[in-house]
Coordinates of C-alpha atoms in Angstrom, one line a residue:
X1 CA 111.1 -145.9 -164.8
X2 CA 113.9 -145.4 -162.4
X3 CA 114.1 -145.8 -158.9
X4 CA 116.2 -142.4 -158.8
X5 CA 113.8 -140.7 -161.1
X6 CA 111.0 -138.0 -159.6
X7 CA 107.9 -140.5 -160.8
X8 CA 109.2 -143.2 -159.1
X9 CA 110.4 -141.1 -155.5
X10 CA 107.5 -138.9 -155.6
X11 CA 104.6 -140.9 -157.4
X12 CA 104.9 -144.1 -158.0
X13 CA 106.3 -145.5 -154.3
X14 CA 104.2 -143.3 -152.1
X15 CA 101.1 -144.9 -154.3
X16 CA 102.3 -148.2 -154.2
X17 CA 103.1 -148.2 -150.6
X18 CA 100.0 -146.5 -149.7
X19 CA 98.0 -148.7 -151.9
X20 CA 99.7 -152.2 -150.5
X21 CA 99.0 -150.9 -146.7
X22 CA 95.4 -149.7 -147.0
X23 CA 94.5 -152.9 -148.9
X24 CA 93.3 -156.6 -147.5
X25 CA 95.3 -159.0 -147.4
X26 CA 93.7 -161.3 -150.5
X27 CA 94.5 -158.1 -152.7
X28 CA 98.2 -157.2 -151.7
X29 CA 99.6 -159.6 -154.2
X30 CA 96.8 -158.7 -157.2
X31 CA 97.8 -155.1 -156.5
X32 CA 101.7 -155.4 -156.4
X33 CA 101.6 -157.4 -159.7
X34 CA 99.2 -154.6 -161.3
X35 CA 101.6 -152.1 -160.2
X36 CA 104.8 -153.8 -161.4
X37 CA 103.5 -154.2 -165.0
X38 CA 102.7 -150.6 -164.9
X39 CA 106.6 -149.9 -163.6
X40 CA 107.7 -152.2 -166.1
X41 CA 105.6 -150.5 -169.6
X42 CA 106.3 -147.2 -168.6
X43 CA 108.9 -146.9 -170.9
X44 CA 108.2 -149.3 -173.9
X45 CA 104.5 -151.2 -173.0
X46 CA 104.9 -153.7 -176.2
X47 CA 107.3 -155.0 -174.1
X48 CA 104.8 -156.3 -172.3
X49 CA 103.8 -159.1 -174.3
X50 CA 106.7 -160.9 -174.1
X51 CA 107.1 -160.8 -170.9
X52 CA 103.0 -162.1 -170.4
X53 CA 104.2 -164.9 -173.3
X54 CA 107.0 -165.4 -170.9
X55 CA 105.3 -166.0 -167.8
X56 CA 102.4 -167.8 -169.0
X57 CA 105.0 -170.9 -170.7
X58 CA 106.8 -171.0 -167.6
X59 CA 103.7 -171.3 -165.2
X60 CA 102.5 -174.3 -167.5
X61 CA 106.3 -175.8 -167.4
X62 CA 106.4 -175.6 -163.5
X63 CA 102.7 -177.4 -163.6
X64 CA 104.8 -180.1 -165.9
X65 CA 107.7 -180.6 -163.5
X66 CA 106.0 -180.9 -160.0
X67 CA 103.1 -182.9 -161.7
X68 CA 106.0 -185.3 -163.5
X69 CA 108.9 -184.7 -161.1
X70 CA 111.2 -188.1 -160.9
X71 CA 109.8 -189.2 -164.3
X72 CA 111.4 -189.0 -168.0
X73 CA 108.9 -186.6 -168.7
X74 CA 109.9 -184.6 -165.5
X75 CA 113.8 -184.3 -167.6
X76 CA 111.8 -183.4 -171.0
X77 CA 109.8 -180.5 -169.0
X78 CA 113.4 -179.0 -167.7
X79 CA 114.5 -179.6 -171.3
X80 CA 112.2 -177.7 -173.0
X81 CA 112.1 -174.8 -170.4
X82 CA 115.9 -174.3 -170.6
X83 CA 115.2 -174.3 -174.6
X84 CA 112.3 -172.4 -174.8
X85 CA 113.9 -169.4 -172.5
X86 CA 117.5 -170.0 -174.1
X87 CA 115.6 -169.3 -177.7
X88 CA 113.7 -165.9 -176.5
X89 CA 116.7 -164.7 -174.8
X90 CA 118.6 -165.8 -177.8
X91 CA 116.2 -164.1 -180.1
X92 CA 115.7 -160.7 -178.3
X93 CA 119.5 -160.4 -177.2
X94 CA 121.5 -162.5 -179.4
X95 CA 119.9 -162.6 -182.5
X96 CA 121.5 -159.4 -184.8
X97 CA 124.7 -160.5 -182.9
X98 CA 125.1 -163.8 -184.8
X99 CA 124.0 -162.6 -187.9
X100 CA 126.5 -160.0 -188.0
X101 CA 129.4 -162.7 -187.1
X102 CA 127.8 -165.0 -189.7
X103 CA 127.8 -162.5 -192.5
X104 CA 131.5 -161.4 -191.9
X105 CA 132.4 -165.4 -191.9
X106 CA 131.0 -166.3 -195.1
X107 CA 130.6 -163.1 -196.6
X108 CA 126.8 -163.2 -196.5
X109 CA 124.1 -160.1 -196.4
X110 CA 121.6 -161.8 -194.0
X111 CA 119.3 -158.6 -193.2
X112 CA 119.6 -157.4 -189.2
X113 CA 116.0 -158.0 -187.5
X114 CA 114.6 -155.3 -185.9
X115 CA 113.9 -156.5 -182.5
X116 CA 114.1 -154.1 -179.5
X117 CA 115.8 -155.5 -176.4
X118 CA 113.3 -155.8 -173.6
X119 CA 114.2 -154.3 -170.7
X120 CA 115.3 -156.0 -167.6
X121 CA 115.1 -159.5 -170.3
X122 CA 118.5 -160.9 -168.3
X123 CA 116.9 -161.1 -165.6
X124 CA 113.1 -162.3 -165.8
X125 CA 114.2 -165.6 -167.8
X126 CA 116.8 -166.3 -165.4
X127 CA 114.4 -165.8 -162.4
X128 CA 111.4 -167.8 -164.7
X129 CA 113.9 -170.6 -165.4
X130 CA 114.5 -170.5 -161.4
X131 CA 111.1 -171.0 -160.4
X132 CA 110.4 -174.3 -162.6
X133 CA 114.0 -175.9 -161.6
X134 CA 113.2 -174.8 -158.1
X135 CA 109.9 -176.5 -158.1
X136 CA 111.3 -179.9 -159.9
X137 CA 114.0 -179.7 -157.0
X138 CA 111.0 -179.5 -154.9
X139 CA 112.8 -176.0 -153.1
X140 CA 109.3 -174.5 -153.2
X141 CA 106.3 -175.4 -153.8
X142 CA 104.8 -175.3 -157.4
X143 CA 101.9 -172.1 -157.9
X144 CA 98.9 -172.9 -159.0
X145 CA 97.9 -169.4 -159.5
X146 CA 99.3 -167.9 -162.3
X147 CA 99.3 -164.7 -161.1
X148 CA 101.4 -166.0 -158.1
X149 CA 104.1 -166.8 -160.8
X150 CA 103.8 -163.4 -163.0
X151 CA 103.9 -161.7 -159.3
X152 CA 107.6 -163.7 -158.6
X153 CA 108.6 -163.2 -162.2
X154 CA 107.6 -159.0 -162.4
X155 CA 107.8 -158.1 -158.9
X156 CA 109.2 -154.3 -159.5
X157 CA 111.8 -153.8 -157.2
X158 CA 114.3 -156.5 -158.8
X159 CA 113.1 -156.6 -162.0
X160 CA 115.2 -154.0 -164.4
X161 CA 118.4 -154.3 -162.5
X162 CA 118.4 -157.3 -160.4
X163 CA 119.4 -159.1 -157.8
X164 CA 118.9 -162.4 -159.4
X165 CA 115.8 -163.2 -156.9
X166 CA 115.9 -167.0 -156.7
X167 CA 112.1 -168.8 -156.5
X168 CA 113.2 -170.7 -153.2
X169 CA 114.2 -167.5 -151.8
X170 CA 110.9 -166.3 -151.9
X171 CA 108.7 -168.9 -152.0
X172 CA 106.8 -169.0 -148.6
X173 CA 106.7 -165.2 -148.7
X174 CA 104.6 -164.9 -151.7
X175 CA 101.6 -166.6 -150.5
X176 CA 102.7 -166.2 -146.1
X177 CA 105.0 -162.6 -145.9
X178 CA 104.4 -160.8 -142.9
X179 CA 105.2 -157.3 -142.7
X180 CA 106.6 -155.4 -139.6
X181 CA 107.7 -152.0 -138.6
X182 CA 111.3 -153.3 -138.3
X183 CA 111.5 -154.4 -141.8
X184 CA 110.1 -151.3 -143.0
X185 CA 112.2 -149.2 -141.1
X186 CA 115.1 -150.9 -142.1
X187 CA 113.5 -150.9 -145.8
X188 CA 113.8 -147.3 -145.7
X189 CA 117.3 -146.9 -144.6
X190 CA 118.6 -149.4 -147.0
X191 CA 116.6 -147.6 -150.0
X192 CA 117.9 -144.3 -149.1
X193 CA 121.4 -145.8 -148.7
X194 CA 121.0 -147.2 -152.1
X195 CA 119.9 -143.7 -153.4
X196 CA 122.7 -142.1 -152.4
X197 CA 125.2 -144.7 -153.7
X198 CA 123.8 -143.5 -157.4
X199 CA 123.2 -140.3 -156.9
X200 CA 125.5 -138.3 -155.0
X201 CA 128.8 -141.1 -155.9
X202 CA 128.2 -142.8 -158.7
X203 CA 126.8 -139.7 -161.0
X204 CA 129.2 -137.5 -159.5
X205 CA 132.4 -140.1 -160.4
X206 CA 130.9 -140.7 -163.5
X207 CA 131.7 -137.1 -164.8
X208 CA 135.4 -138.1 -164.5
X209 CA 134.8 -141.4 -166.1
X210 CA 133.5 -140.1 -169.2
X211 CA 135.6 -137.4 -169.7
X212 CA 138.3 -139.9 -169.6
X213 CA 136.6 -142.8 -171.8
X214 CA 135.1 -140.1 -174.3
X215 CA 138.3 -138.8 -175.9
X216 CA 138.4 -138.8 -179.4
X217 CA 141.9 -140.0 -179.8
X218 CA 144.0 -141.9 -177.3
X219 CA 146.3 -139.4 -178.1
X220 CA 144.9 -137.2 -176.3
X221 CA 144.7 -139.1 -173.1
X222 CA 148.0 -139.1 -170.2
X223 CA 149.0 -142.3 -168.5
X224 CA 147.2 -140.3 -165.3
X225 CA 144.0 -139.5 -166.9
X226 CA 143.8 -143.0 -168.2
X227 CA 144.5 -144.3 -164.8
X228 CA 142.1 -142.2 -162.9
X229 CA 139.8 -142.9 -165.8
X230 CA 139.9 -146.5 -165.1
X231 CA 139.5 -146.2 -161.1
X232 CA 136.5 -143.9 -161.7
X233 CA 134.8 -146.1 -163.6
X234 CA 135.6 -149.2 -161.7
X235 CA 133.9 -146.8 -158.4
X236 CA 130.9 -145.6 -160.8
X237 CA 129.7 -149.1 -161.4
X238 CA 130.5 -150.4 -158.5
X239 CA 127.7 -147.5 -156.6
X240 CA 125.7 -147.5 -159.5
X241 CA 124.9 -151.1 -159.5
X242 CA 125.2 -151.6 -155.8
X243 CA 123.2 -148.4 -155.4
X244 CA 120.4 -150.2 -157.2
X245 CA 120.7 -153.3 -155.5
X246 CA 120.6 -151.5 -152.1
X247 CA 117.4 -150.0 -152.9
X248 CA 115.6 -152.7 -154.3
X249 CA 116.9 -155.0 -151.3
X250 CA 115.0 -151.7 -149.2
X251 CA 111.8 -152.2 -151.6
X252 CA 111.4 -155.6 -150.8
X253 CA 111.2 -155.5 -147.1
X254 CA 109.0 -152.6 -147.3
X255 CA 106.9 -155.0 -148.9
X256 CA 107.9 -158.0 -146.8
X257 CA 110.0 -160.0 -149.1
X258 CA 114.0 -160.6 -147.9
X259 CA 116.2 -160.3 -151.1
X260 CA 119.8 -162.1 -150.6
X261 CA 122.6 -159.9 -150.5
X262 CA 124.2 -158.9 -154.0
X263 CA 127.6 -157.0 -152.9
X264 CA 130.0 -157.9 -150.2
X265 CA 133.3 -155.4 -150.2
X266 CA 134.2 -156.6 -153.9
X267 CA 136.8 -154.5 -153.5
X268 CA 138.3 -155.7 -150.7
X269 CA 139.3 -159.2 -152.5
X270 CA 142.3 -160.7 -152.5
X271 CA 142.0 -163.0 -155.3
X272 CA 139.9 -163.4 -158.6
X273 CA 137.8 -166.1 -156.8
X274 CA 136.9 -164.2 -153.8
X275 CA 135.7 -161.0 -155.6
X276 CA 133.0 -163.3 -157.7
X277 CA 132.0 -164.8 -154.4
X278 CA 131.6 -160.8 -153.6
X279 CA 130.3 -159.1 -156.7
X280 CA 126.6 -159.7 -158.4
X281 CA 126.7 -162.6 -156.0
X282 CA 122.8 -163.3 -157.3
X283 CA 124.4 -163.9 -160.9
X284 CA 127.4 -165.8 -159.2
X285 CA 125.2 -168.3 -157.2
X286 CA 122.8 -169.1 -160.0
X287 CA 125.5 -170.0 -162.5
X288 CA 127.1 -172.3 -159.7
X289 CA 123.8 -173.9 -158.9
X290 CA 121.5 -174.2 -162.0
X291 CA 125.2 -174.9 -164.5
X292 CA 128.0 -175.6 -162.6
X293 CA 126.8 -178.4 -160.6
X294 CA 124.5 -180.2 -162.9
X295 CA 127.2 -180.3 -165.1
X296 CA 129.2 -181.9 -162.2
X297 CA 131.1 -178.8 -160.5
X298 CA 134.3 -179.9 -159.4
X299 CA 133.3 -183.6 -158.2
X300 CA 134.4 -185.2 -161.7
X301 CA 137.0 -187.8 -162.7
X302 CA 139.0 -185.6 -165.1
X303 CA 140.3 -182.1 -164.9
X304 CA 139.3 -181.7 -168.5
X305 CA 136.0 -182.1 -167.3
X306 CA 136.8 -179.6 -164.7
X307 CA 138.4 -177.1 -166.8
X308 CA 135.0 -178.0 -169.8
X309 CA 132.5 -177.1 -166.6
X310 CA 134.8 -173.9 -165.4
X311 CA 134.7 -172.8 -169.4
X312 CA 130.5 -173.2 -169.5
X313 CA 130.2 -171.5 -166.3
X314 CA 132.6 -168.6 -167.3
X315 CA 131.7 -168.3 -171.0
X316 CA 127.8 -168.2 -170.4
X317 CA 128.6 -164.9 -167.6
X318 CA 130.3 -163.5 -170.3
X319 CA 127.4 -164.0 -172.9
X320 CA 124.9 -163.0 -170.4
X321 CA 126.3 -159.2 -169.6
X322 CA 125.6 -158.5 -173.3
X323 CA 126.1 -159.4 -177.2
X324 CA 129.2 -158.3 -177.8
X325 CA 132.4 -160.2 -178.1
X326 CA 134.1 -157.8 -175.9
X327 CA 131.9 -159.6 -172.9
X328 CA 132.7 -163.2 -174.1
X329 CA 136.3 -162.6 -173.7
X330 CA 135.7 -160.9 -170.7
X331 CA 133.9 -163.7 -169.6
X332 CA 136.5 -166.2 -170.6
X333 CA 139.5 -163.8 -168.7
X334 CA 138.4 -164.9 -165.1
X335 CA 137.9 -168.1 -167.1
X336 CA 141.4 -168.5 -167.0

């Protein structure tokens, strides 16, 4: 389900909205997380259990780092989180890529799985992994309810298309939001903001964009289209993306949750630097915090050290926009 689709403007939100409102308090978040699973298995509801899987393993591994927190078994906890999410992402994502690299290496005929891609998978484990560093850094406070957890984990607005909604961010509001008339108000003009971004810019540029990227042979394509190709696309998901970040920034305060802000001007920059301080900031920041400074950021003794953190940092954004090797060198460009 999309947020630009008819079910979505003219079903599911009034619903949802209606429902939260009408409701007591001790129900809102029972009610949100019943409608987010339904947002989320619209489309493909096997997908479901792996997200459930998901949630459950990561509400028993933030239990295991605020109960051990300071200890060695508090670094095991974090250990096997990280590894446990790494290997479902790995599996679901990552999987058919390897075996297609390893079978062209050595000439092998490992069989392709047939795993689906859940949707929105990039984002729930990087917000699940959140939540049980978050607690062991003690920047919220650990939730014994379980459906408090699969509430931050499948909250519907952020889910299939981000931002990156870190646990601290929201941690007092999932238990002590309060919703007013000025959020709401300013909910609504951020949504429809973020609705327009996608639907009257970003779907209108992406006409050119395509016509330019679908050619069948290059030959066919002049150093003007190509260039007007390029700048279309470069507008079309920039609205798109910051379209859908607008809107679920709007969905949240309708609800009472305050999102961070996920686009700055990008396109304003004037370095390489400055736009990733600018663009998918939610991705940027969580890369910086949760790899780049555990591994010792730019407070180390050697610059190879330096450059070996800059590499992780830059390598892993590549790998985590998709399974492709086109992304990992992508990745490693504003690596270098």
């Amino acid at each position: 389900m999309l947020f630009s689709s008819p079910i979505f403007l003219f079903a599911f939100l009034p619903i949802c909205l209606t429902g939260y409102y009408l409701l007591d308090r001790k129900f809102k978040n029972i009610f949100l997380l019943i409608m987010s699973l339904i947002f989320y298995a619209w489309g493909e509801p096997k997908f479901i259990i792996v997200m459930m899987i998901s949630i459950l393993a990561n509400y028993l591994f933030g239990l295991g780092a605020d109960k051990f927190r300071g200890k060695p078994a508090g670094k095991a906890v974090i250990a096997l989180m990280v590894l446990w999410n790494v290997a479902i992402f790995f599996v679901y994502k990552y999987l058919n890529f390897a075996i297609v690299n390893v079978n062209a290496l050595f000439k092998s005929s490992i069989p392709l799985t047939e795993f689906v891609l859940p949707i929105g998978i990039s984002f729930f484990t990087f917000q699940a992994m959140s939540y049980v560093i978050d607690v062991y850094r003690e920047n919220g406070t650990v939730q014994k309810n379980p459906l408090n957890v699969a509430l931050y984990i499948t909250f519907f607005p952020q889910l299939v298309a981000g931002p990156i909604v870190r646990y601290e961010t929201v941690a007092n509001e999932i238990k002590n939001r309060q919703e007013t008339m000025d959020d709401f108000s300013r909910g609504v003009k951020r949504f429809i903001m973020g609705l327009g971004k996608k639907i009257i810019i970003s779907n209108s540029i992406a006409v050119v964009a395509d016509a330019a990227f679908n050619m069948e042979s290059y030959t066919q394509l002049s150093v003007a289209m190509a260039w007007l190709g390029a700048l279309a696309y470069s507008l079309q998901i920039y609205f798109d993306f910051g379209g859908y970040s607008d809107m679920a920034i709007g969905l949240g305060l309708m609800f009472g949750f305050h999102f961070d802000e996920n686009f700055d001007y990008p396109y304003i920059t004037k370095s390489v630097s400055e736009f990733w301080r600018r663009w998918h900031i939610s991705l940027g920041s969580w890369f910086r915090d949760y790899v780049y400074f555990p591994l010792g950021g730019s407070r180390v003794k050697t610059t190879a050290r330096l450059v070996l953190n800059l590499f992780a940092v830059w390598f892993l954004t590549g790998v985590w926009h998709g399974a492709s090797w086109n992304y990992i060198f992508w990745g490693l460009l504003f690596f270098v």
